[in-house]
mmCIF file of C-alpha atoms and ligand atoms in Angstrom:
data_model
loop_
_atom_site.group_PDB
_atom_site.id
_atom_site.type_symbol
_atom_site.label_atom_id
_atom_site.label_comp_id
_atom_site.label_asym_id
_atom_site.label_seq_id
_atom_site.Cartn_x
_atom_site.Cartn_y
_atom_site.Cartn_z
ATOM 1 C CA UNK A 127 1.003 8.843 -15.955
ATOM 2 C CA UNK A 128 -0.624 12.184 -16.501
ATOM 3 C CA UNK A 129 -0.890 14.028 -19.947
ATOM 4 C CA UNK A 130 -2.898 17.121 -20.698
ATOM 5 C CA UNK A 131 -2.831 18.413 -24.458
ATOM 6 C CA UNK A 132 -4.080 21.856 -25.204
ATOM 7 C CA UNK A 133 -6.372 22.437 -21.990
ATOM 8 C CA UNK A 134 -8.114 25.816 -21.509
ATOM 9 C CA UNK A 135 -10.277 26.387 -19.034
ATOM 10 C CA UNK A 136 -12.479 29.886 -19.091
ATOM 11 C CA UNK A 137 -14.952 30.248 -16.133
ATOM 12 C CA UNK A 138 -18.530 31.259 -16.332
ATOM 13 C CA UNK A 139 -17.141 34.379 -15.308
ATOM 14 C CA UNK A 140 -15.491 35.057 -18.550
ATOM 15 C CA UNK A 141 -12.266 34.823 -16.547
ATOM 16 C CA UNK A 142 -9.457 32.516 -18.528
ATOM 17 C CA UNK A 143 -8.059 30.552 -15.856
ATOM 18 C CA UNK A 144 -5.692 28.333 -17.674
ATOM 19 C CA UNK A 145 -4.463 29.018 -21.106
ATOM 20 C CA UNK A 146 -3.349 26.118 -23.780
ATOM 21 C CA UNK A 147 -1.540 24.053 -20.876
ATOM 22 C CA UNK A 148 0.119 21.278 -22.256
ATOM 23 C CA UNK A 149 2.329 18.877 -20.163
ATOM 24 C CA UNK A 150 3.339 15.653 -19.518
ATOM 25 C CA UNK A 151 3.989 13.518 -15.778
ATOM 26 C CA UNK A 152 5.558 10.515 -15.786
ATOM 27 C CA UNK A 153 4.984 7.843 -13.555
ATOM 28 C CA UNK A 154 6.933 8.104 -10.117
ATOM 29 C CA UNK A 155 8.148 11.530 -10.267
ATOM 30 C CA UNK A 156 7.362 14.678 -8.277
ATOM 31 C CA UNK A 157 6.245 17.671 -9.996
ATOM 32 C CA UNK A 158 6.037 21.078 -8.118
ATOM 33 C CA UNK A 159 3.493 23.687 -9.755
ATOM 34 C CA UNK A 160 5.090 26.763 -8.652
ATOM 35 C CA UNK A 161 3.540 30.011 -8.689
ATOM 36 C CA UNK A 162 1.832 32.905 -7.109
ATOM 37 C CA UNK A 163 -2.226 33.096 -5.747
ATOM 38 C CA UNK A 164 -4.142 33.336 -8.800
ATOM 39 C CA UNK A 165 -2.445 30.940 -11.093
ATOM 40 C CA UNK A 166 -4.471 28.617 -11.464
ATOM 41 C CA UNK A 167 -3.107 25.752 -9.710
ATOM 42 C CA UNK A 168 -6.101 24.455 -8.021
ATOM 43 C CA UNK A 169 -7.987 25.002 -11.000
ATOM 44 C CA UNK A 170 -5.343 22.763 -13.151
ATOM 45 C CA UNK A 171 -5.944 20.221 -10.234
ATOM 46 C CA UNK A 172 -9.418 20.363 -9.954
ATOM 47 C CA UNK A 173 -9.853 19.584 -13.624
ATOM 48 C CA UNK A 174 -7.484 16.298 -13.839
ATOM 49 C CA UNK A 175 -9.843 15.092 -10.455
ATOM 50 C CA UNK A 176 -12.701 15.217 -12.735
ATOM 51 C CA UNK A 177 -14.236 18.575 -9.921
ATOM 52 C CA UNK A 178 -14.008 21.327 -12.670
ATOM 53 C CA UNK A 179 -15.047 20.686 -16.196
ATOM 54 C CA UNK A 180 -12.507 21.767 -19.138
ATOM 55 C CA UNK A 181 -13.265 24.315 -21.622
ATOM 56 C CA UNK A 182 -11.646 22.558 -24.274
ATOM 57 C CA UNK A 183 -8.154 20.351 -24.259
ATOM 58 C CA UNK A 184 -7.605 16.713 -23.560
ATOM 59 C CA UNK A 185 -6.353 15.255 -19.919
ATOM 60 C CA UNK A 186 -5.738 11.612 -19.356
ATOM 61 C CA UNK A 187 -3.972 9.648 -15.805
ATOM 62 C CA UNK A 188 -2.983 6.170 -17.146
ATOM 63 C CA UNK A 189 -3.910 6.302 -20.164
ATOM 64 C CA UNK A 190 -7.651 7.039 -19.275
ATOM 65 C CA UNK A 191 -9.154 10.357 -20.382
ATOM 66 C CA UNK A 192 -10.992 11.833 -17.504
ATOM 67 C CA UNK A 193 -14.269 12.302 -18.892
ATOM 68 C CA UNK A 194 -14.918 9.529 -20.585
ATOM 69 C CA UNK A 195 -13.389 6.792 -18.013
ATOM 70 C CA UNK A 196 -14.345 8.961 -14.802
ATOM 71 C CA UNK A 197 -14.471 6.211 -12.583
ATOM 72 C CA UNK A 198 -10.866 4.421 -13.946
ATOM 73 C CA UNK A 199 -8.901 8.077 -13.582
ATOM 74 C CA UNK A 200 -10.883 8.386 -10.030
ATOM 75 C CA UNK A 201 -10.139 5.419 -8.618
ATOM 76 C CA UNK A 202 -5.888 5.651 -9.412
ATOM 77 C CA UNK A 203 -5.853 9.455 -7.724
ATOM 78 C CA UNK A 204 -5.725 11.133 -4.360
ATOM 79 C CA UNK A 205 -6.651 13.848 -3.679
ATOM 80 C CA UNK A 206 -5.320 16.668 -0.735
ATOM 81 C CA UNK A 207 -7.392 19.477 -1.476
ATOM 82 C CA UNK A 208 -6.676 23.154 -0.884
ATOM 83 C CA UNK A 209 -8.956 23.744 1.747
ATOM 84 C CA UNK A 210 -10.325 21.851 5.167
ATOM 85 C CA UNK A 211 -12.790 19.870 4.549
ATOM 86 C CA UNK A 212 -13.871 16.573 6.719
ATOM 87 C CA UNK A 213 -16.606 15.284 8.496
ATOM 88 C CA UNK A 214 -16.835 17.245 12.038
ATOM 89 C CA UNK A 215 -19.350 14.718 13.927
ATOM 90 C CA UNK A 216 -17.268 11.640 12.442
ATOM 91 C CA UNK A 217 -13.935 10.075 13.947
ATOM 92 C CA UNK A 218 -10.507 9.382 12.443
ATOM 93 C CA UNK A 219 -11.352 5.501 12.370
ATOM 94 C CA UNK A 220 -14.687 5.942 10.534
ATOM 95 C CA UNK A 221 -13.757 8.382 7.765
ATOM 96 C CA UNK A 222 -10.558 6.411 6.530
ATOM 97 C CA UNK A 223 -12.720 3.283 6.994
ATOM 98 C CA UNK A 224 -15.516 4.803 4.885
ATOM 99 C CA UNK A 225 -13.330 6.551 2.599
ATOM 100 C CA UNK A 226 -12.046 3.066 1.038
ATOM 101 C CA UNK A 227 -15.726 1.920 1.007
ATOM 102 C CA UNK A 228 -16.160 5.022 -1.480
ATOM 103 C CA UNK A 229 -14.050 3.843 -3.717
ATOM 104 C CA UNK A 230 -15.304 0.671 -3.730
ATOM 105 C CA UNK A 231 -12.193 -1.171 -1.958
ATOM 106 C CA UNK A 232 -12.605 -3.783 0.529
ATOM 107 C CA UNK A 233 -12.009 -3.102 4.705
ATOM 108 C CA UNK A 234 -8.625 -3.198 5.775
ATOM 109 C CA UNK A 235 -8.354 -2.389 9.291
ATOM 110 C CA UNK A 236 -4.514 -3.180 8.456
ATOM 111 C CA UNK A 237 -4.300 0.037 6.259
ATOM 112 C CA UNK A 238 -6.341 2.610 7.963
ATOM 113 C CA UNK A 239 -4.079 1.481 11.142
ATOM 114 C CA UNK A 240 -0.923 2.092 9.386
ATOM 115 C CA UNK A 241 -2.296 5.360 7.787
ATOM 116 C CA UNK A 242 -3.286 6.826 10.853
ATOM 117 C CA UNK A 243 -0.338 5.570 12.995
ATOM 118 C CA UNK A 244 2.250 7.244 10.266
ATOM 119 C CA UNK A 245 0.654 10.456 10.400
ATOM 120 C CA UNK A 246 0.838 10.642 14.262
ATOM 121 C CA UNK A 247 -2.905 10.220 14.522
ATOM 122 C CA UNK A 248 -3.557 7.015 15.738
ATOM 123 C CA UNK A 249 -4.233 8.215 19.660
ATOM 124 C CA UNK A 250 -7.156 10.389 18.087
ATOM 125 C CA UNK A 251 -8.771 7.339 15.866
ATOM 126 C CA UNK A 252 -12.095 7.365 18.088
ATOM 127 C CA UNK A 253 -11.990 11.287 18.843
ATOM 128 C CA UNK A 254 -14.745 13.342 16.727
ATOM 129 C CA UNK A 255 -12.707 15.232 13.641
ATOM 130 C CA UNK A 256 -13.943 18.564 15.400
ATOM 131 C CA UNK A 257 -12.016 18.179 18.529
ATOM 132 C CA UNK A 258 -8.865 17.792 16.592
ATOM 133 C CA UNK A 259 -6.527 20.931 15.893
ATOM 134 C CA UNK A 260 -6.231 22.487 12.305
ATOM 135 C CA UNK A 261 -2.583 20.292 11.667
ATOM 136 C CA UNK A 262 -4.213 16.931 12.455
ATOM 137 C CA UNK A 263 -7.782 17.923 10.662
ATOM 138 C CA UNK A 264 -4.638 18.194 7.503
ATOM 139 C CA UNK A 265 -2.844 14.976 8.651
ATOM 140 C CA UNK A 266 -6.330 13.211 8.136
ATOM 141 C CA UNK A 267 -6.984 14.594 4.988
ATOM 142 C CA UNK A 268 -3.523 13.545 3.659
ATOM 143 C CA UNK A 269 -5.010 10.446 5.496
ATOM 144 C CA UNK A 270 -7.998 10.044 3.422
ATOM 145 C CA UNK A 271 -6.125 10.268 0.311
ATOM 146 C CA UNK A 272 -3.864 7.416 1.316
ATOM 147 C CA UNK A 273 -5.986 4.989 2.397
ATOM 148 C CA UNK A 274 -7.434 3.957 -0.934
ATOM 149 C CA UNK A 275 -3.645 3.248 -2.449
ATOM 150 C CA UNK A 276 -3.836 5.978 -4.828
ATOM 151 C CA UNK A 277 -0.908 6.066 -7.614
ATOM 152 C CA UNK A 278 -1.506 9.498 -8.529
ATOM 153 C CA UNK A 279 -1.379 12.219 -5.681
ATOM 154 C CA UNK A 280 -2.027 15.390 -5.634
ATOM 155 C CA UNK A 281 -1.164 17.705 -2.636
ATOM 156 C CA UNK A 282 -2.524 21.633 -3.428
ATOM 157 C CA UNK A 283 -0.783 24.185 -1.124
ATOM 158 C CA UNK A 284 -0.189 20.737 1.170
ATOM 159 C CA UNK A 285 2.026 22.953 3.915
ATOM 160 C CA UNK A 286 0.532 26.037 3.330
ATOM 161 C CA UNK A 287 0.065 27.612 7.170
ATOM 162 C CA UNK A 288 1.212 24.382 8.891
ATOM 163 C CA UNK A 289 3.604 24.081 11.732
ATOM 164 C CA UNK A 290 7.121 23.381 10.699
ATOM 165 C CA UNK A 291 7.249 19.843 12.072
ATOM 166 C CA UNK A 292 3.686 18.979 10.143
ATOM 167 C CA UNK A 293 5.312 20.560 7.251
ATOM 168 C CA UNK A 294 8.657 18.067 7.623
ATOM 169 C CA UNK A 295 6.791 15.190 8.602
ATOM 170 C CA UNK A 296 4.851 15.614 4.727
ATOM 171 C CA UNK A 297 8.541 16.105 3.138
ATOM 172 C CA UNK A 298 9.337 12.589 4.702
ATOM 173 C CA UNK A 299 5.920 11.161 4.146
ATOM 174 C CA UNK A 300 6.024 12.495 0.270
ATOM 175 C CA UNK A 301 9.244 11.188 -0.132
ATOM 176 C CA UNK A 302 8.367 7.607 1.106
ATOM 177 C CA UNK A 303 5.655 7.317 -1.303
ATOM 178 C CA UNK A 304 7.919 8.397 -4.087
ATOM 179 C CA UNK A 305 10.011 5.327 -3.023
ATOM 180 C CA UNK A 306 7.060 3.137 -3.496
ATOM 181 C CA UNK A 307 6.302 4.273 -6.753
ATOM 182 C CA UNK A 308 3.684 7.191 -6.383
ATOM 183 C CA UNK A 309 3.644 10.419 -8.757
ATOM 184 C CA UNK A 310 3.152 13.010 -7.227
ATOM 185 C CA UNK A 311 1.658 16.780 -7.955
ATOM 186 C CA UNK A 312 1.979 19.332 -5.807
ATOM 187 C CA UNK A 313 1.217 22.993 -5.574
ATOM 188 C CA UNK A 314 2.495 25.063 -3.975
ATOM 189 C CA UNK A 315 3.978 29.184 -3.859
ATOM 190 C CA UNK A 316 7.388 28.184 -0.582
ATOM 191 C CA UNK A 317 9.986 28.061 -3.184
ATOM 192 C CA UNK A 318 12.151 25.899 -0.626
ATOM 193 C CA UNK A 319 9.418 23.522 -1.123
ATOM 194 C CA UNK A 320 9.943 22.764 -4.359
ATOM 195 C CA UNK A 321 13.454 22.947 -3.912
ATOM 196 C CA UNK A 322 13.621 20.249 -1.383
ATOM 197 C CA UNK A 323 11.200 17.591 -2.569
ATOM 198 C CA UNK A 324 10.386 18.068 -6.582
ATOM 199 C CA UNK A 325 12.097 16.074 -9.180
ATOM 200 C CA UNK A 326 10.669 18.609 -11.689
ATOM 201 C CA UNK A 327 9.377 21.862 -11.415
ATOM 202 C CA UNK A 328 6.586 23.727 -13.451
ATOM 203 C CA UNK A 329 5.970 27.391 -13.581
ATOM 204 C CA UNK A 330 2.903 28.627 -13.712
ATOM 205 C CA UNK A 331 1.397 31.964 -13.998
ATOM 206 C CA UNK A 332 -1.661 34.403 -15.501
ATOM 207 C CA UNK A 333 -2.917 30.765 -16.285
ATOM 208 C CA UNK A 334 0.043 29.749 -18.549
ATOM 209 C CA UNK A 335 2.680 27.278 -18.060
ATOM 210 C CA UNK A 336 5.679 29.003 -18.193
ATOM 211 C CA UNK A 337 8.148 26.169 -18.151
ATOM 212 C CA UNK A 338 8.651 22.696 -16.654
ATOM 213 C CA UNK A 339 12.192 21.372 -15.994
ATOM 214 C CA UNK A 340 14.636 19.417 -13.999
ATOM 215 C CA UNK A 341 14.966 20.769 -10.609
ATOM 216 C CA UNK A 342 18.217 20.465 -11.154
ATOM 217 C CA UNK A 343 18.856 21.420 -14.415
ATOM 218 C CA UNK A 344 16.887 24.554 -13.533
ATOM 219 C CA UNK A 345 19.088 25.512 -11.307
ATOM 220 C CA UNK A 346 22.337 25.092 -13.472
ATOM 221 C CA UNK A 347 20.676 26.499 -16.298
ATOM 222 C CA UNK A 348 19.424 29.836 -15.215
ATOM 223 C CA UNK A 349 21.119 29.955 -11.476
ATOM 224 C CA UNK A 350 24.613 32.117 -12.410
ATOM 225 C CA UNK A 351 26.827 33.178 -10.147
ATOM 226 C CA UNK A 352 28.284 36.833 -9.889
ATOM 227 C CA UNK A 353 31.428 39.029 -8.916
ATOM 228 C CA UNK A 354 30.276 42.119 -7.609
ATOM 229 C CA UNK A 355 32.747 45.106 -7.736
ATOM 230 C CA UNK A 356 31.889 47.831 -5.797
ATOM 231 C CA UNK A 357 33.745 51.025 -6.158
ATOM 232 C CA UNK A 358 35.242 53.629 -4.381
ATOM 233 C CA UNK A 359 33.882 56.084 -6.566
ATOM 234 C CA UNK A 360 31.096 56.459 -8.930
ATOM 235 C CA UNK A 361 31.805 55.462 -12.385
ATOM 236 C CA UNK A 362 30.369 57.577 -15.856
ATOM 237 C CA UNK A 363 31.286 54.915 -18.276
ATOM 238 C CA UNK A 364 32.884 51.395 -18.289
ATOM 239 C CA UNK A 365 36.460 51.354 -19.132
ATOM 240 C CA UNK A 366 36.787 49.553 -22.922
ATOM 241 C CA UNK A 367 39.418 46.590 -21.612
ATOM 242 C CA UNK A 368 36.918 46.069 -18.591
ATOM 243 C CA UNK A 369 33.728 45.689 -20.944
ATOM 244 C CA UNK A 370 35.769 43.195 -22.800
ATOM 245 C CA UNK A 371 36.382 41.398 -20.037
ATOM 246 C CA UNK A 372 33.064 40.471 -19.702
ATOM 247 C CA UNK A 373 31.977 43.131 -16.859
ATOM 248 C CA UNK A 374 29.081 45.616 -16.193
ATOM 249 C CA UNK A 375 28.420 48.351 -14.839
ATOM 250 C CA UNK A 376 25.204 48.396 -12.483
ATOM 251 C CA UNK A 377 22.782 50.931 -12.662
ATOM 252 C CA UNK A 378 23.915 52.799 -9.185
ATOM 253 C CA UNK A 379 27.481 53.037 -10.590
ATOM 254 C CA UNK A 380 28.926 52.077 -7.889
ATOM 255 C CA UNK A 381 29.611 48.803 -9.026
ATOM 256 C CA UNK A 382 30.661 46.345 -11.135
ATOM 257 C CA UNK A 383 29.557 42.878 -11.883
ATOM 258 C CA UNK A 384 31.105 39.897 -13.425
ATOM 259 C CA UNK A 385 28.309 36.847 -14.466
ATOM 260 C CA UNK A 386 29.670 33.520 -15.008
ATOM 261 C CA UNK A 387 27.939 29.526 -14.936
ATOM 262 C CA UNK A 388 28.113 28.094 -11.477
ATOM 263 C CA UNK A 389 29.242 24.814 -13.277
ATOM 264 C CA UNK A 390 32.510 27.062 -14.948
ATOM 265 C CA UNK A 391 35.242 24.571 -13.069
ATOM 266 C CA UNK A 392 37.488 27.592 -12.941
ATOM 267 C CA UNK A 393 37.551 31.543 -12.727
ATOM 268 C CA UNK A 394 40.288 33.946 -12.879
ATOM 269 C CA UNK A 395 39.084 35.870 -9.879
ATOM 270 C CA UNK A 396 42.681 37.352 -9.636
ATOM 271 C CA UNK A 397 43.042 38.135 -13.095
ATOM 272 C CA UNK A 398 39.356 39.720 -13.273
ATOM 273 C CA UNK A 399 40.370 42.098 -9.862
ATOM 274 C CA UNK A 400 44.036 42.625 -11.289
ATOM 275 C CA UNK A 401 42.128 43.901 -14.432
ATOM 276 C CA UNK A 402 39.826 46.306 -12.645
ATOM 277 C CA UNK A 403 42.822 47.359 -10.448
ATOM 278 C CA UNK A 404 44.884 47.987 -13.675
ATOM 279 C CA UNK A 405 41.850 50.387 -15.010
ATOM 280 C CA UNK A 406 42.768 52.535 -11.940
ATOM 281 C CA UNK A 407 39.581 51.834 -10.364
ATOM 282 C CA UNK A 408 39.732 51.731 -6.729
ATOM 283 C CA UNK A 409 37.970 48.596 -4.733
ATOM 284 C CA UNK A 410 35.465 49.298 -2.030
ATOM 285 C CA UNK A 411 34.302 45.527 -1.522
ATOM 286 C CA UNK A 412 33.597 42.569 -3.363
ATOM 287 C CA UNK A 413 31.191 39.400 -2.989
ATOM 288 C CA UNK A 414 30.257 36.563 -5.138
ATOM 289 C CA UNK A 415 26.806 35.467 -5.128
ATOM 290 C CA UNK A 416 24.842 32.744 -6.236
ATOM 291 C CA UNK A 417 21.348 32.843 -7.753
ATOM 292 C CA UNK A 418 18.836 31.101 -5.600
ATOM 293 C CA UNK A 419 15.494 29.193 -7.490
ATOM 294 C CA UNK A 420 13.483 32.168 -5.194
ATOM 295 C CA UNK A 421 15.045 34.686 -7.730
ATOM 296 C CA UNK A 422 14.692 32.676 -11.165
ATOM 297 C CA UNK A 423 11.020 32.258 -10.276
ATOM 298 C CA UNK A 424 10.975 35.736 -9.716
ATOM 299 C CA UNK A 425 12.649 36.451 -13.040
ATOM 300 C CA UNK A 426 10.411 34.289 -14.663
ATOM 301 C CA UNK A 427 7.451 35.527 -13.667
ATOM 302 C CA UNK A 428 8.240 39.222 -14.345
ATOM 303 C CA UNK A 429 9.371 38.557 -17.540
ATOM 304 C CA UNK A 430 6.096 36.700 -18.354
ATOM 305 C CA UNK A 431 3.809 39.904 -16.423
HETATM 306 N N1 LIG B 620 -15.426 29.412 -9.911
HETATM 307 C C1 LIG B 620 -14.700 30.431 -10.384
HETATM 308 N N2 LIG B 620 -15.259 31.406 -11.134
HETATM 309 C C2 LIG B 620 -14.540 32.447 -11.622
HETATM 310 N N3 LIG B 620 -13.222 32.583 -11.423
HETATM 311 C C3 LIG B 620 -12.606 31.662 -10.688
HETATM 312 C C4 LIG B 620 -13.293 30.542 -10.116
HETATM 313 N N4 LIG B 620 -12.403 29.779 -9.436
HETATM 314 C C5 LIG B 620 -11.215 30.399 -9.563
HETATM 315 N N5 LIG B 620 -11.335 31.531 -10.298
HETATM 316 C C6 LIG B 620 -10.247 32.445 -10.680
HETATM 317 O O1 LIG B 620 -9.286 31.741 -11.429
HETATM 318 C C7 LIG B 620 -7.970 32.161 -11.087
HETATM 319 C C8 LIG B 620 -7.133 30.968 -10.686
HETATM 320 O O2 LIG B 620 -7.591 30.456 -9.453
HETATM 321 P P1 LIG B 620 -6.920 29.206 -8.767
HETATM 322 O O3 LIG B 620 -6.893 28.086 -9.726
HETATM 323 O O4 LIG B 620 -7.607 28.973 -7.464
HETATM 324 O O5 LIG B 620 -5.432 29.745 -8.536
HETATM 325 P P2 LIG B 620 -4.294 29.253 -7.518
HETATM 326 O O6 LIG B 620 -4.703 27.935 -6.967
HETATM 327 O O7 LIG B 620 -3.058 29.211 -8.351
HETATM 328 O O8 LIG B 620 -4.205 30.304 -6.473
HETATM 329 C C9 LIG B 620 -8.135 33.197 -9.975
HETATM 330 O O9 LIG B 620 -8.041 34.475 -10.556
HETATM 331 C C10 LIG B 620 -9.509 32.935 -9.427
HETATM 332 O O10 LIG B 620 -10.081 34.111 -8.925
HETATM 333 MG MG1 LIG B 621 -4.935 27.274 -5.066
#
C-alpha cells in the first residue's frame, strides 16, 4: 500500500531530517513509528501526504508515486495531523460536510452522521468548533479524516496529551477500521501504544529507520528473560563452573544474572541455584524478570546514539 525507496529529506536549514528510509506497508496492517521528539516522524508523514517535498528518494500509496499522481495518492489518505488545527467559527456538521466536498466526493449526510455519532460528537454537530474542549476539537479531526473513506490513515502522536478514555476510545476506533480493511500509520513515542494496537513496529531515530518488525516477533526476539542472583557478599571474580553455566556477574557485584529466551519451554532454575549454592556463594534474593518493548526501544536507540 505504501512504499518509500531511498528517501532523504534535508531541510533548508541544512538539518538532515530523514536519512535513506526505505520501507514497505502493506495493505491492512498497522504500523507504529516509534521514537523519541526529533525523529522525524511527522516529517516522514508529511512527505507521503504530499505537505513536505523530498530531497531525493521515491514514495508511492497504491501504486501511485506522490508527486507525479498528487491527486490519486491524496484522495486514498487521511490525514490526523500532529497539531490542532480546524475551523473555529465553523460547526461539526459543516466541516465533515465540506471536508468530503474537498475531495471531490458527493454529500452523504449518512456518513458525516455516523462519523460524528462514533466519535461521541454528534450532540455538538451545530456547536461552533471553538466552544468545543481540546479532546473533541481531536475527535473531529480524526473526524475529518474519516469522512472521505480514506484507505490509508495516518494518525501522528494521535493520543498524545488526551484523556485516557479519548485515548481508548481511538484504540477501539483504530482497531475497527483495521477490521474493515484500512492501513494504518501511526506515530507515536507511549510505548504501550504500540504495544497494544500495531501489527508492526518501526524504529525510528536521528532520522534513520532503525528497524521494522513483527510486534510480536520483536518481542520474542530481543525480549529475554533473566535470573537475577543477588549475593550475600560482594564477589571479585566469577567462579569458572558458574561462568560455564552461562552466568554473569553484574557490574555492582552483588549479583548474578542468568539470560535465557522467554520462548525456552524449560529452565533448570533448581539446577542453576543448586550450582551457585555449590560455588559456596551465599543467596540474598532472587527474581526473574522479563524484558518489556519500553526497554528494547531503549536499547535500540542507545545503541544507534
Ligand atoms: N521546517 C523545518 N526546518 C528545519 N528543521 C526542521 C523543520 N521541521 C522539522 N525540523 C527538524 O527535523 C527534525 C525532525 O522533526 P519531526 O519530523 O517533527 O520529528 P518528530 O515528529 O519525530 O518529533 C527535528 O530536529 C526538527 O527540529
Ligand atoms: Mg512529530
Amino acid at each position: 500500500m505504501i512504499e518509500i525507496t531511498n528517501l532523504r529529506k534535508q531541510y533548508a536549514s541544512g538539518f538532515v531530517a530523514l536519512d535513506d528510509i526505505n520501507l514497505k506497508v502493506n495493505k491492512g496492517e498497522i504500523l507504529a513509528l516509534l521514537g523519541p521528539n526529533g525523529a522525524g516522524k511527522t516529517t516522514l508523514i508529511s512527505i507521503i501526504c504530499g505537505i513536505v517535498n523530498p530531497s531525493s528518494g521515491a514514495v508511492t500509496v497504491g501504486g501511485f508515486d506522490i508527486i507525479k499522481n498528487y491527486r490519486q495518492t491524496r484522495s486514498l489518505i487521511g490525514l490526523v495531523p500532529q497539531e490542532l488545527t480546524t475551523d473555529a467559527f465553523e460547526t461539526p456538521w459543516n466541516n465533515l460536510t465540506f471536508s468530503r466536498g474537498l475531495f471531490g466526493l458527493p454529500k452523504n449526510p449518512q456518513m458525516v452522521e455516523k462519523v460524528l455519532k462514533d466519535l461521541s460528537l454528534w450532540d455538538k454537530k451545530d456547536d461552533r468548533i471553538m466552544t468545543l474542549s481540546g479532546g473533541m476539537k481531536r475527535r473531529l479531526l480524526i473526524g475529518k479524516a474519516l469522512v472521505h473513506e480514506p484507505q490509508v490513515l495516518f494518525l501522528d502522536e494521535p493520543t498524545a496529551g488526551v484523556d485516557v478514555s479519548l485515548r481508548q476510545d481511538m484504540w477501539r476506533m483504530v482497531d475497527e477500521l483495521r477490521n474493515q480493511g484500512v492501513t494504518i500509520v501511526l506515530t507515536t513515542h507511549y510505548i504501550e501504544e504500540a504495544e497494544a494496537i500495531a501489527d508492526r513496529i518501526g524504529v525510528i531515530s536521528g532520522g534513520k529507520l532503525l528497524l521494522v518488525e513483527d510486534k510480536k516477533l520483536l518481542m520474542s526476539r530481543m525480549g529475554q528473560k533473566q535470573l537475577k542472583v543477588e549475593l550475600m557478599e560482594r564477589l571479585d571474580a566469577l567462579p569458572t563452573e558458574l561462568a560455564e553455566r552461562g552466568f554473569m556477574l553484574n557490574e555492582d557485584s552483588l549479583s548474578i544474572v542468568y539470560h535465557y529466551d522467554k520462548d525456552t519451554p524449560e529452565v533448570d532454575i533448581a539446577g542453576l541455584l543448586q550450582s551457585v549454592a555449590s560455588a559456596g556463594l551465599g543467596v540474598k534474593d532472587i527474581h526473574t524478570q522479563q524484558s518489556s518493548l519500553e526497554e528494547i526501544f531503549v536499547d535500540l536507540v542507545e545503541d544507534a546514539a
